[in-house]
Short mmCIF file of C-alpha atoms (C1' of nucleotides) in Angstrom, two decimals:
data_model
loop_
_atom_site.label_atom_id
_atom_site.label_comp_id
_atom_site.label_asym_id
_atom_site.label_seq_id
_atom_site.Cartn_x
_atom_site.Cartn_y
_atom_site.Cartn_z
CA UNK A 1 -18.35 21.85 3.18
CA UNK A 2 -21.10 19.26 3.28
CA UNK A 3 -20.66 15.83 4.85
CA UNK A 4 -19.32 13.05 2.68
CA UNK A 5 -17.65 9.80 3.53
CA UNK A 6 -13.93 10.47 3.56
CA UNK A 7 -12.11 8.27 1.03
CA UNK A 8 -9.58 5.82 2.40
CA UNK A 9 -7.15 7.12 -0.19
CA UNK A 10 -7.42 10.55 1.39
CA UNK A 11 -6.63 9.14 4.81
CA UNK A 12 -3.59 7.41 3.35
CA UNK A 13 -2.25 10.73 2.09
CA UNK A 14 -2.77 12.71 5.29
CA UNK A 15 0.33 11.31 7.04
CA UNK A 16 2.38 12.31 4.00
CA UNK A 17 0.97 15.81 4.27
CA UNK A 18 1.84 15.88 7.97
CA UNK A 19 5.43 14.90 7.29
CA UNK A 20 5.84 17.40 4.48
CA UNK A 21 4.29 20.22 6.49
CA UNK A 22 6.67 19.38 9.31
CA UNK A 23 9.60 19.81 6.92
CA UNK A 24 8.18 23.11 5.66
CA UNK A 25 7.80 24.35 9.21
CA UNK A 26 11.36 23.35 10.07
CA UNK A 27 12.37 25.39 7.01
CA UNK A 28 10.61 28.39 8.50
CA UNK A 29 7.75 28.52 5.98
CA UNK A 30 4.55 29.91 7.42
CA UNK A 31 2.33 29.75 4.31
CA UNK A 32 2.06 27.38 1.35
CA UNK A 33 -0.26 27.21 -1.65
CA UNK A 34 -1.69 23.96 -2.97
CA UNK A 35 0.41 24.20 -6.13
CA UNK A 36 3.76 24.32 -4.43
CA UNK A 37 2.72 21.86 -1.75
CA UNK A 38 1.53 19.36 -4.32
CA UNK A 39 4.69 19.73 -6.35
CA UNK A 40 6.80 18.84 -3.33
CA UNK A 41 4.80 15.66 -2.88
CA UNK A 42 4.39 14.80 -6.56
CA UNK A 43 0.62 14.85 -6.41
CA UNK A 44 -2.05 16.93 -8.12
CA UNK A 45 -2.85 20.32 -6.55
CA UNK A 46 -6.59 19.73 -6.87
CA UNK A 47 -6.08 16.50 -4.95
CA UNK A 48 -4.52 18.36 -2.06
CA UNK A 49 -7.29 20.95 -1.99
CA UNK A 50 -10.00 18.33 -2.09
CA UNK A 51 -8.35 16.18 0.58
CA UNK A 52 -8.10 19.13 2.95
CA UNK A 53 -11.57 20.42 2.14
CA UNK A 54 -13.12 17.23 3.51
CA UNK A 55 -12.22 18.48 6.97
CA UNK A 56 -13.02 22.16 6.71
CA UNK A 57 -11.99 25.35 4.94
CA UNK A 58 -8.35 25.44 5.94
CA UNK A 59 -7.14 27.74 3.19
CA UNK A 60 -7.62 31.38 2.26
CA UNK A 61 -8.41 32.18 -1.40
CA UNK A 62 -5.65 34.33 -2.89
CA UNK A 63 -3.32 33.43 -0.05
CA UNK A 64 -2.94 29.70 0.54
CA UNK A 65 -2.68 27.58 3.66
CA UNK A 66 -1.19 28.41 7.04
CA UNK A 67 1.44 25.71 7.58
CA UNK A 68 1.16 25.58 11.36
CA UNK A 69 -2.61 25.61 11.41
CA UNK A 70 -3.04 22.83 8.86
CA UNK A 71 -0.38 20.76 10.59
CA UNK A 72 -2.21 21.08 13.88
CA UNK A 73 -5.54 20.20 12.27
CA UNK A 74 -4.19 17.13 10.49
CA UNK A 75 -2.48 15.85 13.63
CA UNK A 76 -5.78 16.28 15.37
CA UNK A 77 -7.76 14.46 12.69
CA UNK A 78 -5.29 11.57 12.67
CA UNK A 79 -5.29 11.50 16.49
CA UNK A 80 -1.54 11.98 16.69
CA UNK A 81 -1.67 14.76 19.27
CA UNK A 82 -1.39 12.56 22.33
CA UNK A 83 1.10 9.74 22.72
CA UNK A 84 -0.17 6.52 21.18
CA UNK A 85 0.99 3.71 23.41
CA UNK A 86 1.88 0.65 21.37
CA UNK A 87 2.73 -2.97 22.13
CA UNK A 88 5.12 -5.08 20.08
CA UNK A 89 4.66 -8.83 19.78
CA UNK A 90 7.61 -10.74 18.36
CA UNK A 91 11.11 -9.42 19.01
CA UNK A 92 13.00 -11.22 16.24
CA UNK A 93 15.10 -9.39 13.70
CA UNK A 94 12.22 -7.36 12.36
CA UNK A 95 10.69 -6.71 15.77
CA UNK A 96 14.02 -5.52 17.12
CA UNK A 97 14.38 -3.13 14.21
CA UNK A 98 10.91 -1.75 14.89
CA UNK A 99 11.73 -1.27 18.59
CA UNK A 100 14.43 1.17 17.57
CA UNK A 101 12.64 2.75 14.63
CA UNK A 102 12.85 6.54 15.02
CA UNK A 103 9.89 7.17 12.70
CA UNK A 104 7.47 6.01 15.36
CA UNK A 105 8.58 8.45 18.02
CA UNK A 106 8.46 11.34 15.54
CA UNK A 107 4.77 10.65 15.03
CA UNK A 108 4.13 10.32 18.76
CA UNK A 109 3.99 6.53 18.98
CA UNK A 110 5.70 4.89 21.92
CA UNK A 111 6.37 1.19 22.28
CA UNK A 112 5.61 0.60 25.96
CA UNK A 113 5.60 -3.21 26.00
CA UNK A 114 7.27 -6.00 24.04
CA UNK A 115 6.59 -9.72 24.03
CA UNK A 116 8.30 -12.85 22.78
CA UNK A 117 8.15 -16.58 23.46
CA UNK A 118 11.91 -17.22 23.32
CA UNK A 119 13.14 -17.83 26.92
CA UNK A 120 16.52 -16.39 25.98
CA UNK A 121 14.98 -13.02 25.17
CA UNK A 122 12.58 -12.73 28.09
CA UNK A 123 13.75 -10.29 30.72
CA UNK A 124 16.18 -8.60 28.35
CA UNK A 125 15.85 -4.83 28.01
CA UNK A 126 16.00 -3.33 24.52
CA UNK A 127 15.53 0.36 23.81
CA UNK A 128 14.30 0.81 27.39
CA UNK A 129 11.62 -1.83 27.02
CA UNK A 130 11.72 -5.12 28.96
CA UNK A 131 10.79 -8.11 26.81
CA UNK A 132 8.04 -10.08 28.50
CA UNK A 133 6.75 -13.61 27.98
CA UNK A 134 3.78 -13.69 25.59
CA UNK A 135 1.86 -15.37 28.40
CA UNK A 136 1.76 -11.95 30.03
CA UNK A 137 -0.19 -10.13 27.31
CA UNK A 138 -2.47 -9.04 30.13
CA UNK A 139 0.00 -6.25 30.78
CA UNK A 140 -1.54 -4.60 27.73
CA UNK A 141 -4.84 -4.30 29.57
CA UNK A 142 -3.14 -2.88 32.66
CA UNK A 143 -1.25 -0.31 30.65
CA UNK A 144 -4.33 0.57 28.59
CA UNK A 145 -2.53 0.04 25.31
CA UNK A 146 -4.83 0.00 22.27
CA UNK A 147 -2.39 -0.45 19.36
CA UNK A 148 -0.20 -3.49 18.67
CA UNK A 149 2.47 -4.36 16.15
CA UNK A 150 2.59 -8.03 15.16
CA UNK A 151 5.99 -9.30 14.04
CA UNK A 152 5.66 -13.03 14.65
CA UNK A 153 5.74 -15.94 12.16
CA UNK A 154 2.51 -16.37 10.20
CA UNK A 155 1.61 -19.63 11.97
CA UNK A 156 1.36 -17.78 15.28
CA UNK A 157 -0.22 -14.57 14.05
CA UNK A 158 -3.92 -15.46 14.20
CA UNK A 159 -3.70 -16.88 17.72
CA UNK A 160 -1.75 -13.85 18.95
CA UNK A 161 -4.31 -11.60 17.29
CA UNK A 162 -7.18 -13.20 19.15
CA UNK A 163 -5.42 -12.81 22.47
CA UNK A 164 -4.56 -9.21 21.66
CA UNK A 165 -8.22 -8.46 20.95
CA UNK A 166 -9.15 -10.05 24.28
CA UNK A 167 -6.84 -7.71 26.19
CA UNK A 168 -8.22 -4.60 24.52
CA UNK A 169 -6.21 -4.02 21.35
CA UNK A 170 -8.30 -2.24 18.68
CA UNK A 171 -5.64 -1.37 16.10
CA UNK A 172 -3.04 -3.73 14.62
CA UNK A 173 -0.08 -3.16 12.36
CA UNK A 174 0.54 -6.62 10.96
CA UNK A 175 3.91 -7.60 9.53
CA UNK A 176 3.11 -11.32 9.43
CA UNK A 177 2.55 -12.51 5.86
CA UNK A 178 -1.03 -13.61 6.33
CA UNK A 179 -4.58 -12.34 6.57
CA UNK A 180 -5.90 -11.77 10.09
CA UNK A 181 -9.52 -12.37 11.05
CA UNK A 182 -10.72 -9.81 13.59
CA UNK A 183 -14.01 -8.44 14.97
CA UNK A 184 -15.43 -5.47 13.04
CA UNK A 185 -14.38 -2.96 15.68
CA UNK A 186 -10.70 -3.84 15.21
CA UNK A 187 -8.70 -2.18 12.42
CA UNK A 188 -5.81 -4.07 10.81
CA UNK A 189 -3.21 -2.52 8.53
CA UNK A 190 -1.02 -5.07 6.76
CA UNK A 191 2.58 -4.48 5.74
CA UNK A 192 3.65 -7.39 3.61
CA UNK A 193 7.20 -6.74 2.58
CA UNK A 194 7.62 -9.83 0.42
CA UNK A 195 4.44 -9.04 -1.51
CA UNK A 196 5.78 -5.59 -2.34
CA UNK A 197 9.12 -6.78 -3.60
CA UNK A 198 7.41 -9.59 -5.51
CA UNK A 199 5.85 -7.18 -7.99
CA UNK A 200 9.04 -5.28 -8.66
CA UNK A 201 10.47 -7.60 -11.38
CA UNK A 202 7.21 -7.28 -13.34
CA UNK A 203 7.96 -3.63 -14.03
CA UNK A 204 11.56 -4.08 -15.05
CA UNK A 205 12.65 -3.79 -18.69
CA UNK A 206 13.68 -6.70 -20.95
CA UNK B 1 -9.14 -12.08 -24.33
CA UNK B 2 -8.45 -8.76 -26.01
CA UNK B 3 -5.60 -6.51 -25.00
CA UNK B 4 -6.17 -3.99 -22.24
CA UNK B 5 -3.82 -2.16 -19.98
CA UNK B 6 -3.42 -4.30 -16.90
CA UNK B 7 -4.49 -2.41 -13.78
CA UNK B 8 -1.87 -1.75 -11.15
CA UNK B 9 -4.32 -3.07 -8.60
CA UNK B 10 -4.31 -6.40 -10.40
CA UNK B 11 -0.52 -6.56 -10.32
CA UNK B 12 -0.64 -5.89 -6.58
CA UNK B 13 -2.88 -8.89 -6.06
CA UNK B 14 -0.90 -11.37 -8.15
CA UNK B 15 1.76 -11.99 -5.48
CA UNK B 16 -1.03 -12.76 -3.02
CA UNK B 17 -2.43 -15.27 -5.47
CA UNK B 18 1.02 -16.81 -5.87
CA UNK B 19 1.41 -17.25 -2.14
CA UNK B 20 -2.06 -18.71 -1.71
CA UNK B 21 -1.63 -21.10 -4.63
CA UNK B 22 1.65 -22.23 -3.10
CA UNK B 23 -0.19 -23.06 0.12
CA UNK B 24 -2.88 -24.93 -1.81
CA UNK B 25 -0.25 -26.94 -3.67
CA UNK B 26 1.53 -27.78 -0.42
CA UNK B 27 -1.86 -29.05 0.78
CA UNK B 28 -2.02 -31.34 -2.22
CA UNK B 29 -4.81 -29.49 -4.04
CA UNK B 30 -4.65 -29.79 -7.80
CA UNK B 31 -7.74 -27.76 -8.75
CA UNK B 32 -9.51 -24.74 -7.32
CA UNK B 33 -12.52 -22.70 -8.39
CA UNK B 34 -12.64 -18.92 -8.21
CA UNK B 35 -15.22 -19.04 -5.43
CA UNK B 36 -13.17 -21.06 -3.01
CA UNK B 37 -9.95 -19.33 -3.98
CA UNK B 38 -11.47 -15.91 -3.44
CA UNK B 39 -12.91 -16.92 -0.11
CA UNK B 40 -9.46 -17.96 1.12
CA UNK B 41 -8.13 -14.54 0.23
CA UNK B 42 -11.16 -12.50 1.29
CA UNK B 43 -11.71 -11.03 -2.15
CA UNK B 44 -14.52 -11.17 -4.65
CA UNK B 45 -14.61 -14.23 -6.95
CA UNK B 46 -15.28 -12.08 -10.02
CA UNK B 47 -12.19 -10.10 -9.13
CA UNK B 48 -10.06 -13.23 -9.23
CA UNK B 49 -11.51 -14.33 -12.56
CA UNK B 50 -11.01 -10.94 -14.13
CA UNK B 51 -7.48 -10.58 -12.79
CA UNK B 52 -6.49 -13.94 -14.24
CA UNK B 53 -8.33 -13.35 -17.50
CA UNK B 54 -6.06 -10.40 -18.31
CA UNK B 55 -3.30 -12.90 -18.98
CA UNK B 56 -5.15 -15.68 -20.80
CA UNK B 57 -7.86 -18.27 -20.35
CA UNK B 58 -6.38 -20.15 -17.44
CA UNK B 59 -9.57 -21.79 -16.23
CA UNK B 60 -11.98 -24.43 -17.52
CA UNK B 61 -15.71 -23.65 -17.27
CA UNK B 62 -17.43 -26.17 -15.05
CA UNK B 63 -14.12 -27.26 -13.59
CA UNK B 64 -12.04 -24.40 -12.27
CA UNK B 65 -8.33 -23.65 -12.34
CA UNK B 66 -5.36 -26.02 -12.33
CA UNK B 67 -3.35 -24.96 -9.28
CA UNK B 68 0.05 -25.91 -10.68
CA UNK B 69 -0.56 -24.37 -14.09
CA UNK B 70 -1.81 -21.03 -12.76
CA UNK B 71 1.02 -20.89 -10.25
CA UNK B 72 3.55 -21.42 -13.04
CA UNK B 73 1.90 -18.79 -15.22
CA UNK B 74 1.75 -16.17 -12.48
CA UNK B 75 5.37 -16.76 -11.50
CA UNK B 76 6.20 -16.29 -15.14
CA UNK B 77 4.21 -13.06 -15.47
CA UNK B 78 5.77 -11.63 -12.32
CA UNK B 79 9.22 -12.79 -13.48
CA UNK B 80 9.81 -14.82 -10.35
CA UNK B 81 10.97 -17.97 -12.16
CA UNK B 82 14.67 -17.16 -12.15
CA UNK B 83 16.56 -15.93 -9.13
CA UNK B 84 16.29 -12.16 -8.76
CA UNK B 85 19.64 -10.95 -7.51
CA UNK B 86 19.20 -8.08 -5.09
CA UNK B 87 21.53 -5.57 -3.43
CA UNK B 88 20.94 -4.12 0.02
CA UNK B 89 22.13 -0.63 0.88
CA UNK B 90 22.12 0.22 4.58
CA UNK B 91 22.73 -2.55 7.10
CA UNK B 92 21.33 -0.93 10.22
CA UNK B 93 18.61 -2.53 12.32
CA UNK B 94 16.11 -2.66 9.49
CA UNK B 95 18.67 -3.66 6.85
CA UNK B 96 19.92 -6.49 9.06
CA UNK B 97 16.38 -7.74 9.52
CA UNK B 98 15.86 -7.69 5.76
CA UNK B 99 19.10 -9.62 5.19
CA UNK B 100 17.64 -12.49 7.15
CA UNK B 101 14.06 -12.16 5.96
CA UNK B 102 12.89 -15.63 4.81
CA UNK B 103 10.07 -14.21 2.68
CA UNK B 104 12.53 -13.05 0.04
CA UNK B 105 14.10 -16.43 -0.56
CA UNK B 106 10.67 -18.07 -0.83
CA UNK B 107 9.90 -15.78 -3.76
CA UNK B 108 13.27 -16.42 -5.38
CA UNK B 109 15.00 -13.21 -4.36
CA UNK B 110 18.58 -13.46 -3.19
CA UNK B 111 20.56 -10.69 -1.53
CA UNK B 112 23.95 -11.04 -3.17
CA UNK B 113 25.56 -7.80 -1.98
CA UNK B 114 25.22 -5.49 1.01
CA UNK B 115 26.65 -2.02 1.59
CA UNK B 116 27.08 0.32 4.52
CA UNK B 117 29.19 3.37 5.38
CA UNK B 118 29.95 2.40 8.98
CA UNK B 119 33.61 1.26 9.17
CA UNK B 120 32.74 -1.09 12.04
CA UNK B 121 30.38 -3.06 9.81
CA UNK B 122 32.47 -3.22 6.66
CA UNK B 123 34.01 -6.64 6.11
CA UNK B 124 31.60 -8.31 8.51
CA UNK B 125 29.69 -11.30 7.10
CA UNK B 126 25.96 -11.52 7.85
CA UNK B 127 23.75 -14.25 6.45
CA UNK B 128 26.57 -15.27 4.11
CA UNK B 129 26.88 -11.78 2.66
CA UNK B 130 29.99 -9.64 3.21
CA UNK B 131 29.15 -6.03 3.99
CA UNK B 132 31.03 -3.72 1.62
CA UNK B 133 31.80 -0.03 1.75
CA UNK B 134 29.22 2.05 -0.14
CA UNK B 135 32.11 3.38 -2.19
CA UNK B 136 32.13 -0.02 -3.87
CA UNK B 137 28.65 0.11 -5.37
CA UNK B 138 30.32 -0.79 -8.65
CA UNK B 139 30.17 -4.40 -7.50
CA UNK B 140 26.51 -4.19 -8.47
CA UNK B 141 27.49 -3.67 -12.09
CA UNK B 142 29.95 -6.56 -11.97
CA UNK B 143 27.40 -8.91 -10.47
CA UNK B 144 24.69 -7.73 -12.87
CA UNK B 145 22.26 -6.98 -10.08
CA UNK B 146 19.18 -5.02 -11.17
CA UNK B 147 17.16 -4.72 -7.95
CA UNK B 148 18.14 -2.82 -4.82
CA UNK B 149 16.68 -2.38 -1.36
CA UNK B 150 17.32 1.01 0.21
CA UNK B 151 17.40 1.03 4.01
CA UNK B 152 19.42 4.17 4.72
CA UNK B 153 18.41 7.40 6.50
CA UNK B 154 16.30 9.74 4.35
CA UNK B 155 19.07 12.33 4.04
CA UNK B 156 21.23 9.81 2.18
CA UNK B 157 18.55 8.12 0.12
CA UNK B 158 18.48 10.35 -2.96
CA UNK B 159 22.23 10.35 -3.39
CA UNK B 160 22.41 6.58 -3.00
CA UNK B 161 19.58 6.24 -5.49
CA UNK B 162 21.44 8.20 -8.12
CA UNK B 163 24.53 6.09 -7.71
CA UNK B 164 22.46 2.92 -7.84
CA UNK B 165 20.92 4.01 -11.12
CA UNK B 166 24.41 4.69 -12.49
CA UNK B 167 25.53 1.14 -11.74
CA UNK B 168 22.54 -0.42 -13.44
CA UNK B 169 19.78 -0.73 -10.87
CA UNK B 170 16.32 -0.54 -12.47
CA UNK B 171 14.08 -1.55 -9.56
CA UNK B 172 14.15 -0.14 -6.03
CA UNK B 173 12.36 -1.15 -2.86
CA UNK B 174 12.65 2.00 -0.77
CA UNK B 175 12.31 1.88 3.01
CA UNK B 176 13.62 5.42 3.51
CA UNK B 177 10.81 7.80 4.49
CA UNK B 178 11.11 10.07 1.47
CA UNK B 179 10.21 10.37 -2.18
CA UNK B 180 12.93 9.33 -4.62
CA UNK B 181 13.44 11.03 -7.97
CA UNK B 182 14.48 8.55 -10.67
CA UNK B 183 14.59 8.28 -14.47
CA UNK B 184 11.41 6.94 -16.09
CA UNK B 185 12.93 3.52 -16.78
CA UNK B 186 13.47 2.93 -13.03
CA UNK B 187 10.61 1.57 -10.90
CA UNK B 188 10.42 2.50 -7.22
CA UNK B 189 8.16 0.82 -4.69
CA UNK B 190 7.98 2.63 -1.36
CA UNK B 191 7.42 0.96 1.98
CA UNK B 192 6.88 3.69 4.51
CA UNK B 193 6.26 2.01 7.82
CA UNK B 194 5.67 5.17 9.82
CA UNK B 195 3.09 6.40 7.30
CA UNK B 196 1.14 3.19 7.69
CA UNK B 197 1.04 3.23 11.45
CA UNK B 198 0.24 6.95 11.39
CA UNK B 199 -3.23 6.34 10.01
CA UNK B 200 -4.12 3.62 12.50
CA UNK B 201 -5.34 5.87 15.35
CA UNK B 202 -7.76 7.57 12.93
CA UNK B 203 -9.77 4.37 12.66
CA UNK B 204 -9.91 3.59 16.38
CA UNK B 205 -13.12 4.03 18.35
CA UNK B 206 -13.77 6.79 20.88
"C1'" DG C 1 -25.22 -28.94 -13.09
"C1'" DT C 2 -20.99 -26.22 -12.49
"C1'" DT C 3 -17.82 -22.62 -13.38
"C1'" DT C 4 -15.48 -19.61 -16.47
"C1'" DG C 5 -14.81 -15.11 -18.97
"C1'" DT C 6 -16.70 -10.73 -19.80
"C1'" DG C 7 -20.11 -6.88 -21.24
"C1'" DA C 8 -22.51 -3.75 -18.68
"C1'" DA C 9 -23.54 -1.44 -14.38
"C1'" DG C 10 -22.06 0.45 -10.32
"C1'" DA C 11 -18.73 2.40 -7.08
"C1'" DT C 12 -14.82 5.02 -6.09
"C1'" DA C 13 -11.08 8.23 -7.06
"C1'" DT C 14 -8.85 11.84 -9.68
"C1'" DT C 15 -8.61 15.86 -12.39
"C1'" DC C 16 -10.50 19.78 -14.81
"C1'" DA C 17 -12.14 24.24 -14.80
"C1'" DC C 18 -14.18 28.10 -12.86
"C1'" DA C 19 -17.20 30.92 -9.63
"C1'" DG C 20 -16.28 33.40 -5.80
"C1'" DC C 21 -13.41 35.08 -2.01
"C1'" DT C 22 -9.22 37.82 -0.57
"C1'" DA D 1 -4.42 39.33 -9.72
"C1'" DG D 2 -3.96 34.87 -6.97
"C1'" DC D 3 -5.77 31.01 -4.86
"C1'" DT D 4 -9.33 28.18 -2.72
"C1'" DG D 5 -13.28 25.01 -2.72
"C1'" DT D 6 -16.12 22.28 -5.45
"C1'" DG D 7 -19.63 20.80 -9.28
"C1'" DA D 8 -19.02 18.34 -13.23
"C1'" DA D 9 -16.30 15.42 -16.19
"C1'" DT D 10 -13.18 11.85 -16.53
"C1'" DA D 11 -10.65 7.87 -15.28
"C1'" DT D 12 -10.06 3.80 -12.75
"C1'" DC D 13 -11.54 -0.20 -10.29
"C1'" DT D 14 -15.04 -3.57 -8.63
"C1'" DT D 15 -19.05 -6.26 -8.84
"C1'" DC D 16 -23.11 -8.12 -11.05
"C1'" DA D 17 -25.19 -11.24 -13.94
"C1'" DC D 18 -25.35 -14.33 -17.66
"C1'" DA D 19 -24.09 -16.63 -22.19
"C1'" DA D 20 -21.01 -20.03 -23.46
"C1'" DA D 21 -17.91 -23.96 -22.27
"C1'" DC D 22 -17.27 -28.16 -19.94
#
DNA sequence: GTTTGTGAAGATATTCACAGCT
DNA sequence: AGCTGTGAATATCTTCACAAAC
């Protein structure tokens, strides 16, 4: 394998591979070939082989891939081996749902701090996390949290973002329906639910 | 303009254009050129022009685009002009949040039916919608609903999907962390929150 | 002068197809 | 024989750059 820039599209698929490998392992499978693996994920087998080959020669010709080994490698590449401490800003309906979302824990993410500006919510404990006033975002620095989830209204999102960057956040999962401006070192991933549903009618018949 | 298959990537951007045009209109702008429009969305101006040109000659050389006209056209293309009646299956934390999500109404989506299998929830009214037993999915047929949001655990998602297709659903927004198998006529859009956060640590420094 | 719409070029991503390893 | 890893071919998407429209 020679060095090449790893495509973003590859990185997007790796978590899917991790989840599927986890299922295979739970099923007691120890080996898998690219054909069967790809079929389970509805992707092209060559795609799987190329994606994996960016990171090393994980497979054995004539045999396939060792489920456990590839799983370990991918977790390592994605930096999911150690707990990723995460802060949540905005504990409305969506934020509350995210606080209890089991998918995060499965991937080794832990929400260790939550913030809101509603006096009625501050001090309340939800899913073992005490909701703090947004004025106390400094707690993020103390707790050395580097990842934040933004679930506030769009008007507030940019200001919150800037304060999050100040206290050391370098990765943001943004649920607010707006574009965030951040320094180059900070990575933002946007989840814009309304934008996704908005293109659904286009594809429908009649 | 000659006919060409419209790229999926273009369709993904149209809802963003709709939202931005809405903001411009609320600001009282009546015209906009591709340069300024693109800047507001952090995309390339040529991209905007090409995206729009797939659907007709919306702009005037030397002048730009008429905000109102393009907004109307895009809403038309995306089939957002009439109310899109939507059913929600699964009224847990996430489902509840979606029931109250203002972004849907802004785009002309209305959740007209909600289903769950928890006896404690059935009969309860949330956001003006009565939660029904999942055994009553037939209501979807009666109400002529064509779009559904799935917010159930992954184990239940495929079975629910099949029943939804039986009662006439042709578009699905799937929040369950799994791949759904559907007939060709049915369009599925997946929102997999855990998969999005799972690639965030990869991009972080150190 | 300004800005569109688009052919052509460039960039990126996917898939084929097969040499080479087990 | 079975399967990987990958060069080459293909497909898809983005951006440039400019003639034509206003």
